[in-house]
PDB file of C-alpha atoms in Angstrom:
ATOM      1  CA  MET A 472       0.000   0.000   0.000  1.00 45.00           C
ATOM      2  CA  ARG A 473       1.413   3.359  -1.005  1.00 51.00           C
ATOM      3  CA  ARG A 474       1.930   6.038   1.620  1.00 52.00           C
ATOM      4  CA  PRO A 475       0.241   9.423   1.100  1.00 54.00           C
ATOM      5  CA  PRO A 476       2.507  12.424   0.449  1.00 55.00           C
ATOM      6  CA  GLY A 477       4.210  13.726   3.580  1.00 51.00           C
ATOM      7  CA  THR A 478       4.055  10.452   5.547  1.00 51.00           C
ATOM      8  CA  PRO A 479       7.508   9.741   7.032  1.00 51.00           C
ATOM      9  CA  ALA A 480       9.393   6.727   5.738  1.00 50.00           C
ATOM     10  CA  ARG A 481      10.273   3.884   8.071  1.00 51.00           C
ATOM     11  CA  PRO A 482      13.942   4.011   9.169  1.00 47.00           C
ATOM     12  CA  GLY A 483      14.573   0.571   7.642  1.00 46.00           C
ATOM     13  CA  SER A 484      13.485   1.789   4.221  1.00 57.00           C
ATOM     14  CA  ARG A 485      15.942   4.680   4.002  1.00 58.00           C
ATOM     15  CA  LEU A 486      18.834   2.475   2.910  1.00 61.00           C
ATOM     16  CA  ARG A 487      16.743   1.132   0.044  1.00 67.00           C
ATOM     17  CA  SER A 488      15.701   4.691  -0.762  1.00 64.00           C
ATOM     18  CA  GLY A 489      19.350   5.746  -0.953  1.00 65.00           C
ATOM     19  CA  ALA A 490      20.075   2.869  -3.323  1.00 73.00           C
ATOM     20  CA  THR A 491      17.133   3.925  -5.491  1.00 73.00           C
ATOM     21  CA  LEU A 492      18.387   7.500  -5.562  1.00 71.00           C
ATOM     22  CA  LEU A 493      21.853   6.289  -6.508  1.00 72.00           C
ATOM     23  CA  SER A 494      20.453   4.209  -9.364  1.00 75.00           C
ATOM     24  CA  GLY A 495      18.608   7.242 -10.700  1.00 73.00           C
ATOM     25  CA  ASN A 496      21.801   9.294 -10.599  1.00 75.00           C
ATOM     26  CA  MET A 497      23.717   6.520 -12.321  1.00 80.00           C
ATOM     27  CA  ALA A 498      21.134   6.517 -15.119  1.00 80.00           C
ATOM     28  CA  ASP A 499      21.449  10.304 -15.334  1.00 80.00           C
ATOM     29  CA  MET A 500      25.207   9.854 -15.798  1.00 82.00           C
ATOM     30  CA  LEU A 501      25.494   6.722 -17.931  1.00 86.00           C
ATOM     31  CA  PHE A 502      22.786   7.419 -20.514  1.00 89.00           C
ATOM     32  CA  PRO A 503      24.321  10.772 -21.617  1.00 89.00           C
ATOM     33  CA  LEU A 504      27.755   9.159 -21.726  1.00 88.00           C
ATOM     34  CA  LEU A 505      26.578   6.226 -23.853  1.00 91.00           C
ATOM     35  CA  ARG A 506      24.500   8.556 -26.034  1.00 92.00           C
ATOM     36  CA  ASN A 507      27.405  10.846 -26.800  1.00 90.00           C
ATOM     37  CA  ILE A 508      29.707   7.909 -27.545  1.00 90.00           C
ATOM     38  CA  ALA A 509      27.150   6.403 -29.925  1.00 93.00           C
ATOM     39  CA  LEU A 510      26.463   9.703 -31.688  1.00 94.00           C
ATOM     40  CA  ALA A 511      30.177  10.513 -31.994  1.00 91.00           C
ATOM     41  CA  HIS A 512      30.714   7.199 -33.781  1.00 92.00           C
ATOM     42  CA  THR A 513      27.588   7.510 -35.934  1.00 93.00           C
ATOM     43  CA  LEU A 514      27.436  11.127 -37.097  1.00 93.00           C
ATOM     44  CA  PRO A 515      29.967  12.981 -39.248  1.00 93.00           C
ATOM     45  CA  LYS A 516      32.176  15.266 -37.162  1.00 91.00           C
ATOM     46  CA  GLU A 517      30.437  18.536 -38.076  1.00 92.00           C
ATOM     47  CA  GLN A 518      26.971  17.023 -37.691  1.00 93.00           C
ATOM     48  CA  TYR A 519      27.899  15.757 -34.239  1.00 93.00           C
ATOM     49  CA  GLY A 520      29.203  19.197 -33.297  1.00 92.00           C
ATOM     50  CA  VAL A 521      25.868  20.799 -34.220  1.00 94.00           C
ATOM     51  CA  ALA A 522      24.000  18.077 -32.318  1.00 93.00           C
ATOM     52  CA  LEU A 523      26.107  18.703 -29.231  1.00 93.00           C
ATOM     53  CA  SER A 524      25.590  22.456 -29.524  1.00 94.00           C
ATOM     54  CA  LEU A 525      21.818  21.895 -29.320  1.00 94.00           C
ATOM     55  CA  SER A 526      22.162  20.078 -26.002  1.00 92.00           C
ATOM     56  CA  VAL A 527      24.645  22.698 -24.738  1.00 92.00           C
ATOM     57  CA  VAL A 528      22.286  25.589 -25.507  1.00 94.00           C
ATOM     58  CA  ALA A 529      19.355  23.779 -23.867  1.00 93.00           C
ATOM     59  CA  ALA A 530      21.405  23.004 -20.748  1.00 90.00           C
ATOM     60  CA  PHE A 531      22.758  26.564 -20.568  1.00 91.00           C
ATOM     61  CA  ALA A 532      19.219  27.992 -20.552  1.00 92.00           C
ATOM     62  CA  GLU A 533      18.073  25.594 -17.821  1.00 90.00           C
ATOM     63  CA  LEU A 534      21.073  26.274 -15.588  1.00 88.00           C
ATOM     64  CA  ALA A 535      20.984  30.047 -16.019  1.00 89.00           C
ATOM     65  CA  THR A 536      17.343  30.245 -14.951  1.00 89.00           C
ATOM     66  CA  ASP A 537      17.449  27.808 -12.017  1.00 87.00           C
ATOM     67  CA  ILE A 538      15.463  29.402  -9.186  1.00 87.00           C
ATOM     68  CA  GLY A 539      15.131  26.277  -7.055  1.00 86.00           C
ATOM     69  CA  ILE A 540      11.476  25.423  -7.720  1.00 89.00           C
ATOM     70  CA  GLN A 541      12.371  21.741  -7.274  1.00 86.00           C
ATOM     71  CA  TYR A 542      13.780  22.539  -3.822  1.00 83.00           C
ATOM     72  CA  SER A 543      10.667  24.492  -2.894  1.00 85.00           C
ATOM     73  CA  ALA A 544       8.650  21.398  -3.832  1.00 86.00           C
ATOM     74  CA  VAL A 545      10.689  19.354  -1.335  1.00 83.00           C
ATOM     75  CA  ARG A 546      10.415  22.019   1.372  1.00 79.00           C
ATOM     76  CA  GLY A 547       6.655  22.445   1.085  1.00 69.00           C
ATOM     77  CA  HIS A 548       4.811  25.120   3.073  1.00 67.00           C
ATOM     78  CA  ASP A 549       3.192  23.865   6.276  1.00 64.00           C
ATOM     79  CA  GLU A 550       1.082  26.959   6.816  1.00 68.00           C
ATOM     80  CA  ALA A 551      -0.817  26.642   3.525  1.00 73.00           C
ATOM     81  CA  ASP A 552      -3.102  24.137   1.841  1.00 83.00           C
ATOM     82  CA  PRO A 553      -0.857  21.605   0.016  1.00 84.00           C
ATOM     83  CA  GLU A 554      -3.026  21.813  -3.093  1.00 88.00           C
ATOM     84  CA  ALA A 555      -2.493  25.575  -3.171  1.00 88.00           C
ATOM     85  CA  VAL A 556       1.240  25.149  -2.568  1.00 90.00           C
ATOM     86  CA  TYR A 557       1.864  22.696  -5.387  1.00 91.00           C
ATOM     87  CA  GLY A 558      -0.610  24.358  -7.708  1.00 93.00           C
ATOM     88  CA  THR A 559       1.298  27.613  -7.244  1.00 92.00           C
ATOM     89  CA  LEU A 560       4.660  25.909  -7.748  1.00 94.00           C
ATOM     90  CA  HIS A 561       3.333  24.318 -10.936  1.00 95.00           C
ATOM     91  CA  ALA A 562       2.245  27.746 -12.129  1.00 95.00           C
ATOM     92  CA  LEU A 563       5.691  29.186 -11.353  1.00 95.00           C
ATOM     93  CA  ALA A 564       7.371  26.290 -13.169  1.00 95.00           C
ATOM     94  CA  LEU A 565       5.169  26.833 -16.213  1.00 96.00           C
ATOM     95  CA  ILE A 566       5.889  30.582 -16.219  1.00 95.00           C
ATOM     96  CA  ARG A 567       9.634  29.888 -15.975  1.00 94.00           C
ATOM     97  CA  SER A 568       9.542  27.308 -18.770  1.00 96.00           C
ATOM     98  CA  SER A 569       7.592  29.663 -21.016  1.00 96.00           C
ATOM     99  CA  LEU A 570      10.137  32.426 -20.443  1.00 95.00           C
ATOM    100  CA  ILE A 571      12.990  30.020 -21.222  1.00 95.00           C
ATOM    101  CA  ALA A 572      11.240  28.985 -24.438  1.00 96.00           C
ATOM    102  CA  LEU A 573      10.727  32.604 -25.511  1.00 97.00           C
ATOM    103  CA  ALA A 574      14.363  33.456 -24.730  1.00 95.00           C
ATOM    104  CA  LEU A 575      15.631  30.478 -26.746  1.00 95.00           C
ATOM    105  CA  LEU A 576      13.347  31.388 -29.618  1.00 96.00           C
ATOM    106  CA  ALA A 577      14.606  34.985 -29.656  1.00 96.00           C
ATOM    107  CA  ALA A 578      18.246  33.910 -29.334  1.00 95.00           C
ATOM    108  CA  ALA A 579      18.137  31.237 -32.064  1.00 95.00           C
ATOM    109  CA  PRO A 580      19.296  33.504 -34.944  1.00 96.00           C
ATOM    110  CA  LEU A 581      22.153  34.873 -32.815  1.00 95.00           C
ATOM    111  CA  VAL A 582      23.243  31.376 -31.772  1.00 94.00           C
ATOM    112  CA  VAL A 583      23.381  29.993 -35.311  1.00 94.00           C
ATOM    113  CA  TRP A 584      25.275  33.113 -36.418  1.00 95.00           C
ATOM    114  CA  ALA A 585      27.811  32.727 -33.598  1.00 93.00           C
ATOM    115  CA  LEU A 586      28.302  29.034 -34.336  1.00 92.00           C
ATOM    116  CA  ASP A 587      28.266  29.637 -38.117  1.00 92.00           C
ATOM    117  CA  VAL A 588      25.640  26.963 -38.772  1.00 93.00           C
ATOM    118  CA  PRO A 589      22.900  28.843 -40.673  1.00 93.00           C
ATOM    119  CA  ASP A 590      21.363  25.623 -42.007  1.00 94.00           C
ATOM    120  CA  ALA A 591      20.585  24.555 -38.434  1.00 94.00           C
ATOM    121  CA  LEU A 592      18.306  27.523 -37.696  1.00 96.00           C
ATOM    122  CA  TRP A 593      15.194  25.355 -37.917  1.00 96.00           C
ATOM    123  CA  ALA A 594      16.519  23.071 -35.174  1.00 96.00           C
ATOM    124  CA  PHE A 595      17.310  25.949 -32.795  1.00 96.00           C
ATOM    125  CA  LEU A 596      13.869  27.425 -33.460  1.00 96.00           C
ATOM    126  CA  LEU A 597      12.225  24.132 -32.436  1.00 97.00           C
ATOM    127  CA  LEU A 598      14.479  23.604 -29.426  1.00 96.00           C
ATOM    128  CA  PRO A 599      12.262  25.783 -27.128  1.00 96.00           C
ATOM    129  CA  LEU A 600       9.639  23.013 -27.256  1.00 96.00           C
ATOM    130  CA  ALA A 601      11.711  21.013 -24.750  1.00 96.00           C
ATOM    131  CA  PRO A 602      11.786  23.512 -21.858  1.00 95.00           C
ATOM    132  CA  PHE A 603       8.173  24.451 -22.517  1.00 96.00           C
ATOM    133  CA  LEU A 604       7.090  20.799 -22.193  1.00 96.00           C
ATOM    134  CA  ARG A 605       9.117  20.383 -18.990  1.00 95.00           C
ATOM    135  CA  GLY A 606       7.048  23.159 -17.442  1.00 94.00           C
ATOM    136  CA  PHE A 607       4.158  20.670 -17.225  1.00 96.00           C
ATOM    137  CA  GLN A 608       6.131  18.192 -15.102  1.00 95.00           C
ATOM    138  CA  ASN A 609       4.374  17.075 -11.927  1.00 95.00           C
ATOM    139  CA  LEU A 610       6.334  18.308  -8.900  1.00 93.00           C
ATOM    140  CA  GLY A 611       4.678  15.643  -6.810  1.00 91.00           C
ATOM    141  CA  VAL A 612       7.705  13.436  -7.535  1.00 92.00           C
ATOM    142  CA  LYS A 613       9.880  16.009  -5.756  1.00 89.00           C
ATOM    143  CA  GLU A 614       7.452  16.237  -2.852  1.00 88.00           C
ATOM    144  CA  LEU A 615       7.846  12.498  -2.193  1.00 87.00           C
ATOM    145  CA  THR A 616      11.606  12.826  -1.737  1.00 83.00           C
ATOM    146  CA  ARG A 617      10.914  14.759   1.470  1.00 82.00           C
ATOM    147  CA  THR A 618      10.079  11.401   3.091  1.00 82.00           C
ATOM    148  CA  TYR A 619      12.986   9.598   1.392  1.00 80.00           C
ATOM    149  CA  GLU A 620      10.779   8.126  -1.310  1.00 85.00           C
ATOM    150  CA  PHE A 621      13.111   8.648  -4.239  1.00 84.00           C
ATOM    151  CA  TRP A 622      11.899   6.077  -6.729  1.00 86.00           C
ATOM    152  CA  PRO A 623       9.298   8.281  -8.516  1.00 89.00           C
ATOM    153  CA  ASP A 624      11.891  11.007  -9.132  1.00 89.00           C
ATOM    154  CA  ALA A 625      14.503   8.408 -10.119  1.00 89.00           C
ATOM    155  CA  ALA A 626      12.056   6.720 -12.490  1.00 92.00           C
ATOM    156  CA  THR A 627      11.214  10.058 -14.110  1.00 93.00           C
ATOM    157  CA  THR A 628      14.890  10.887 -14.622  1.00 91.00           C
ATOM    158  CA  ALA A 629      15.830   7.434 -15.921  1.00 92.00           C
ATOM    159  CA  ALA A 630      12.873   7.256 -18.305  1.00 95.00           C
ATOM    160  CA  ALA A 631      13.636  10.704 -19.731  1.00 95.00           C
ATOM    161  CA  GLN A 632      17.306   9.889 -20.280  1.00 94.00           C
ATOM    162  CA  ALA A 633      16.489   6.485 -21.789  1.00 95.00           C
ATOM    163  CA  ALA A 634      13.965   8.014 -24.202  1.00 96.00           C
ATOM    164  CA  TRP A 635      16.386  10.781 -25.188  1.00 95.00           C
ATOM    165  CA  THR A 636      19.106   8.203 -25.867  1.00 96.00           C
ATOM    166  CA  VAL A 637      16.939   5.747 -27.811  1.00 96.00           C
ATOM    167  CA  ILE A 638      15.374   8.460 -29.982  1.00 97.00           C
ATOM    168  CA  ALA A 639      18.642  10.274 -30.682  1.00 96.00           C
ATOM    169  CA  VAL A 640      20.689   7.174 -31.473  1.00 96.00           C
ATOM    170  CA  GLY A 641      17.887   5.598 -33.503  1.00 96.00           C
ATOM    171  CA  LEU A 642      17.447   8.695 -35.678  1.00 96.00           C
ATOM    172  CA  ALA A 643      21.221   9.108 -35.992  1.00 95.00           C
ATOM    173  CA  LEU A 644      21.499   5.600 -37.406  1.00 95.00           C
ATOM    174  CA  ALA A 645      18.644   6.313 -39.808  1.00 94.00           C
ATOM    175  CA  ASN A 646      19.402   9.877 -40.958  1.00 91.00           C
ATOM    176  CA  ARG A 647      23.019  10.644 -39.978  1.00 92.00           C
ATOM    177  CA  ASP A 648      22.333  14.278 -39.121  1.00 93.00           C
ATOM    178  CA  TYR A 649      22.077  16.590 -36.108  1.00 93.00           C
ATOM    179  CA  GLY A 650      18.290  16.573 -36.089  1.00 94.00           C
ATOM    180  CA  CYS A 651      18.459  13.379 -34.035  1.00 95.00           C
ATOM    181  CA  MET A 652      19.547  15.391 -30.986  1.00 96.00           C
ATOM    182  CA  LEU A 653      16.672  17.850 -31.285  1.00 96.00           C
ATOM    183  CA  PHE A 654      14.051  15.116 -31.409  1.00 97.00           C
ATOM    184  CA  GLY A 655      15.827  13.249 -28.614  1.00 96.00           C
ATOM    185  CA  ILE A 656      15.773  16.305 -26.345  1.00 96.00           C
ATOM    186  CA  VAL A 657      12.098  17.026 -27.050  1.00 97.00           C
ATOM    187  CA  GLY A 658      11.151  13.348 -26.751  1.00 96.00           C
ATOM    188  CA  GLY A 659      12.992  13.036 -23.435  1.00 96.00           C
ATOM    189  CA  ALA A 660      11.192  16.105 -22.099  1.00 96.00           C
ATOM    190  CA  ALA A 661       7.809  14.696 -23.142  1.00 97.00           C
ATOM    191  CA  VAL A 662       8.551  11.336 -21.499  1.00 97.00           C
ATOM    192  CA  SER A 663       9.677  13.016 -18.266  1.00 95.00           C
ATOM    193  CA  VAL A 664       6.362  14.873 -18.090  1.00 96.00           C
ATOM    194  CA  LEU A 665       4.354  11.722 -18.823  1.00 97.00           C
ATOM    195  CA  VAL A 666       6.173   9.566 -16.263  1.00 96.00           C
ATOM    196  CA  SER A 667       6.002  12.270 -13.578  1.00 95.00           C
ATOM    197  CA  HIS A 668       2.223  12.346 -13.938  1.00 96.00           C
ATOM    198  CA  LEU A 669       2.007   8.548 -13.795  1.00 95.00           C
ATOM    199  CA  VAL A 670       4.084   8.096 -10.622  1.00 93.00           C
ATOM    200  CA  ALA A 671       3.208  11.238  -8.625  1.00 92.00           C
ATOM    201  CA  ARG A 672       0.408  10.919  -6.060  1.00 90.00           C
ATOM    202  CA  ARG A 673      -0.679  14.525  -6.204  1.00 90.00           C
ATOM    203  CA  ARG A 674      -2.656  15.651  -9.216  1.00 91.00           C
ATOM    204  CA  TRP A 675      -1.103  18.322 -11.422  1.00 93.00           C
ATOM    205  CA  ARG A 676      -3.115  21.515 -11.322  1.00 92.00           C
ATOM    206  CA  LEU A 677      -2.563  25.251 -11.542  1.00 93.00           C
ATOM    207  CA  ARG A 678      -3.343  27.554  -8.625  1.00 91.00           C
ATOM    208  CA  TRP A 679      -2.065  30.900  -7.457  1.00 92.00           C
ATOM    209  CA  ASP A 680      -1.456  31.664  -3.807  1.00 89.00           C
ATOM    210  CA  ARG A 681       0.399  34.936  -3.373  1.00 90.00           C
ATOM    211  CA  PRO A 682       2.129  34.119  -0.035  1.00 88.00           C
ATOM    212  CA  VAL A 683       3.355  30.791  -1.438  1.00 89.00           C
ATOM    213  CA  ALA A 684       4.610  32.466  -4.616  1.00 89.00           C
ATOM    214  CA  ARG A 685       6.329  35.157  -2.568  1.00 90.00           C
ATOM    215  CA  GLU A 686       7.968  32.533  -0.338  1.00 88.00           C
ATOM    216  CA  ALA A 687       9.213  30.577  -3.384  1.00 87.00           C
ATOM    217  CA  GLU A 688      10.541  33.793  -4.916  1.00 87.00           C
ATOM    218  CA  ARG A 689      12.373  34.683  -1.688  1.00 88.00           C
ATOM    219  CA  PHE A 690      13.869  31.211  -1.567  1.00 84.00           C
ATOM    220  CA  GLY A 691      14.914  31.226  -5.233  1.00 84.00           C
ATOM    221  CA  ARG A 692      16.286  34.757  -5.486  1.00 85.00           C
ATOM    222  CA  PRO A 693      19.675  33.940  -3.885  1.00 85.00           C
ATOM    223  CA  LEU A 694      20.041  30.988  -6.278  1.00 84.00           C
ATOM    224  CA  ILE A 695      19.928  33.155  -9.411  1.00 85.00           C
ATOM    225  CA  PRO A 696      23.621  34.200  -9.259  1.00 87.00           C
ATOM    226  CA  ASN A 697      24.547  30.580  -8.599  1.00 83.00           C
ATOM    227  CA  GLY A 698      22.558  29.451 -11.647  1.00 82.00           C
ATOM    228  CA  LEU A 699      24.202  32.030 -13.871  1.00 86.00           C
ATOM    229  CA  ALA A 700      27.635  31.078 -12.542  1.00 85.00           C
ATOM    230  CA  ASN A 701      26.914  27.405 -13.203  1.00 79.00           C
ATOM    231  CA  ALA A 702      25.704  28.122 -16.720  1.00 83.00           C
ATOM    232  CA  PHE A 703      28.800  30.092 -17.672  1.00 85.00           C
ATOM    233  CA  SER A 704      31.285  27.820 -15.878  1.00 78.00           C
ATOM    234  CA  ILE A 705      29.823  24.516 -17.091  1.00 78.00           C
ATOM    235  CA  MET A 706      28.424  25.383 -20.526  1.00 82.00           C
ATOM    236  CA  GLY A 707      29.762  28.841 -21.364  1.00 81.00           C
ATOM    237  CA  ASP A 708      33.200  27.575 -22.345  1.00 82.00           C
ATOM    238  CA  ARG A 709      31.636  25.123 -24.792  1.00 86.00           C
ATOM    239  CA  LEU A 710      29.668  27.861 -26.503  1.00 85.00           C
ATOM    240  CA  LEU A 711      32.842  29.949 -26.665  1.00 88.00           C
ATOM    241  CA  VAL A 712      34.816  27.072 -28.209  1.00 88.00           C
ATOM    242  CA  GLY A 713      32.057  26.455 -30.743  1.00 86.00           C
ATOM    243  CA  SER A 714      31.857  30.100 -31.775  1.00 86.00           C
ATOM    244  CA  LEU A 715      35.636  30.614 -32.028  1.00 88.00           C
ATOM    245  CA  LEU A 716      36.871  27.239 -33.289  1.00 88.00           C
ATOM    246  CA  GLY A 717      33.810  25.762 -34.957  1.00 85.00           C
ATOM    247  CA  VAL A 718      31.304  23.063 -34.114  1.00 88.00           C
ATOM    248  CA  SER A 719      33.651  20.229 -35.112  1.00 85.00           C
ATOM    249  CA  THR A 720      36.081  21.285 -32.396  1.00 86.00           C
ATOM    250  CA  LEU A 721      33.156  21.768 -30.020  1.00 85.00           C
ATOM    251  CA  GLY A 722      32.298  18.090 -30.441  1.00 82.00           C
ATOM    252  CA  LEU A 723      35.760  16.990 -29.313  1.00 80.00           C
ATOM    253  CA  TYR A 724      35.967  19.539 -26.506  1.00 79.00           C
ATOM    254  CA  GLY A 725      32.463  18.811 -25.261  1.00 79.00           C
ATOM    255  CA  ASN A 726      33.147  15.089 -24.987  1.00 74.00           C
ATOM    256  CA  ALA A 727      36.368  15.636 -23.067  1.00 74.00           C
ATOM    257  CA  MET A 728      34.803  18.095 -20.608  1.00 74.00           C
ATOM    258  CA  GLY A 729      31.689  15.977 -20.176  1.00 73.00           C
ATOM    259  CA  VAL A 730      33.683  12.900 -19.189  1.00 69.00           C
ATOM    260  CA  ALA A 731      35.846  14.973 -16.828  1.00 69.00           C
ATOM    261  CA  LEU A 732      33.035  16.826 -15.029  1.00 68.00           C
ATOM    262  CA  MET A 733      30.125  14.389 -15.103  1.00 69.00           C
ATOM    263  CA  PRO A 734      31.105  12.259 -12.046  1.00 67.00           C
ATOM    264  CA  ARG A 735      31.611  15.384  -9.912  1.00 65.00           C
ATOM    265  CA  GLY A 736      28.296  16.846 -10.994  1.00 65.00           C
ATOM    266  CA  GLN A 737      26.380  13.650 -10.303  1.00 64.00           C
ATOM    267  CA  LEU A 738      27.996  13.251  -6.875  1.00 69.00           C
ATOM    268  CA  LEU A 739      26.886  16.758  -5.894  1.00 70.00           C
ATOM    269  CA  LYS A 740      23.401  16.096  -7.209  1.00 66.00           C
ATOM    270  CA  PHE A 741      23.205  12.823  -5.245  1.00 62.00           C
ATOM    271  CA  LEU A 742      24.352  14.451  -1.990  1.00 67.00           C
ATOM    272  CA  THR A 743      21.941  17.369  -2.407  1.00 67.00           C
ATOM    273  CA  SER A 744      18.983  15.041  -3.019  1.00 61.00           C
ATOM    274  CA  LEU A 745      19.990  12.793  -0.117  1.00 61.00           C
ATOM    275  CA  TYR A 746      20.499  15.482   2.526  1.00 62.00           C
ATOM    276  CA  LEU A 747      17.823  17.996   1.540  1.00 65.00           C
ATOM    277  CA  PRO A 748      14.976  15.959   3.158  1.00 66.00           C
ATOM    278  CA  ALA A 749      16.985  15.729   6.389  1.00 62.00           C
ATOM    279  CA  LEU A 750      17.543  19.488   6.418  1.00 64.00           C
ATOM    280  CA  VAL A 751      13.855  20.071   5.763  1.00 60.00           C
ATOM    281  CA  ALA A 752      12.927  17.730   8.627  1.00 58.00           C
ATOM    282  CA  ALA A 753      15.395  19.472  10.937  1.00 58.00           C
ATOM    283  CA  GLY A 754      13.843  22.818  10.071  1.00 54.00           C
ATOM    284  CA  LYS A 755      10.431  21.509  11.151  1.00 54.00           C
ATOM    285  CA  SER A 756      11.645  20.292  14.548  1.00 49.00           C
ATOM    286  CA  PRO A 757       9.849  22.095  17.414  1.00 47.00           C
ATOM    287  CA  ALA A 758      13.223  22.977  18.920  1.00 44.00           C
ATOM    288  CA  SER A 759      14.405  24.506  15.676  1.00 42.00           C
ATOM    289  CA  PRO A 760      14.307  28.283  15.194  1.00 40.00           C
ATOM    290  CA  SER A 761      12.942  27.609  11.715  1.00 39.00           C
ATOM    291  CA  ALA A 762       9.736  26.126  13.076  1.00 38.00           C
ATOM    292  CA  SER A 763       8.052  29.486  12.666  1.00 37.00           C
ATOM    293  CA  LEU A 764       7.477  30.960   9.241  1.00 36.00           C
ATOM    294  CA  PRO A 765       9.889  33.897   9.714  1.00 36.00           C
ATOM    295  CA  GLY A 766      12.590  31.481  10.845  1.00 37.00           C
ATOM    296  CA  ARG A 767      11.933  29.264   7.853  1.00 40.00           C
ATOM    297  CA  ARG A 768      12.263  32.216   5.564  1.00 39.00           C
ATOM    298  CA  ARG A 769      15.624  33.072   7.036  1.00 39.00           C
ATOM    299  CA  ALA A 770      16.738  29.472   6.704  1.00 39.00           C
ATOM    300  CA  GLY A 771      15.128  28.959   3.297  1.00 42.00           C
ATOM    301  CA  PRO A 772      18.172  28.825   1.009  1.00 42.00           C
ATOM    302  CA  ILE A 773      20.238  26.672   3.406  1.00 39.00           C
ATOM    303  CA  PRO A 774      19.595  23.308   1.664  1.00 41.00           C
ATOM    304  CA  ALA A 775      21.261  24.534  -1.513  1.00 40.00           C
ATOM    305  CA  ALA A 776      23.936  26.639   0.143  1.00 38.00           C
ATOM    306  CA  PRO A 777      26.546  23.933   0.873  1.00 38.00           C
ATOM    307  CA  PHE A 778      26.719  23.118  -2.818  1.00 39.00           C
ATOM    308  CA  SER A 779      26.086  26.522  -4.377  1.00 38.00           C
ATOM    309  CA  THR A 780      29.738  27.376  -4.866  1.00 35.00           C
ATOM    310  CA  VAL A 781      30.773  24.069  -6.370  1.00 36.00           C
ATOM    311  CA  GLY A 782      28.498  23.605  -9.324  1.00 37.00           C
ATOM    312  CA  LEU A 783      25.004  22.320  -8.483  1.00 35.00           C
ATOM    313  CA  PRO A 784      23.359  20.708 -10.371  1.00 35.00           C
ATOM    314  CA  GLY A 785      26.252  19.495 -12.525  1.00 38.00           C
ATOM    315  CA  CYS A 786      26.654  18.945 -16.232  1.00 38.00           C
ATOM    316  CA  ARG A 787      24.713  16.942 -18.732  1.00 39.00           C
TER     317      ARG A 787
END
């Protein structure tokens, strides 16, 4: 029998939960690695460089606009109706994803000019579909991690990465061009949304509660500089290499940097996901100064703070 959201996990189940979380992180690391190896051996060098640039641009946009909505979903908001909380967070996620899509759409001509790939304009114009679709993801899978129930989030991540890999590699074998990456990214985003709705226990709906939105904004505001720093440190160099040395060189450079940084990024992501529920639980302890709403607001960004200077959430 499945536990309702917010019900604490039994102590004996936390070890299994950690193993589930680790398996999800392994899928998030191994699928991109295998995908890039397969595409590098299947596509011509320039085609692979354009394909990689599509994933780099998509990742850059996501990192640069990270305002911690997923962390707010784990934290919850005890003083408000849960339906209002998650409905508001869904609305914020959809607003963010729409803004990312519009920014990518506006930047597409500049990106193809910088990378000198004018024939790929159509692909960069369709790329905004991926972040827009992700805006419909059910944050109920993040809510469950608060009680160490990681399998819904892990299943969503693994399914998205598997779909992205199968679609991209399959189309690469069939067509031998960069379009495989575009359809893989969009397909992976669609699968992540579908699986999140299937495994989450809370229905996806849109609401707007001003105090909840204000609390999420206060929590996410300090994360904006961190997101921008991550975007430029993890993906900015790849865009610079592509614009200065060409997309063929970007393919080689991107593979080398991905292999070098991926284990570090996944380790940080694993530790953040593992310890965030404990920090949330500690903040709700009666003896904790964060038990009151003002205290919680002061302590809001703490779960992300230990990792904010070292590259959360890692590279893809």
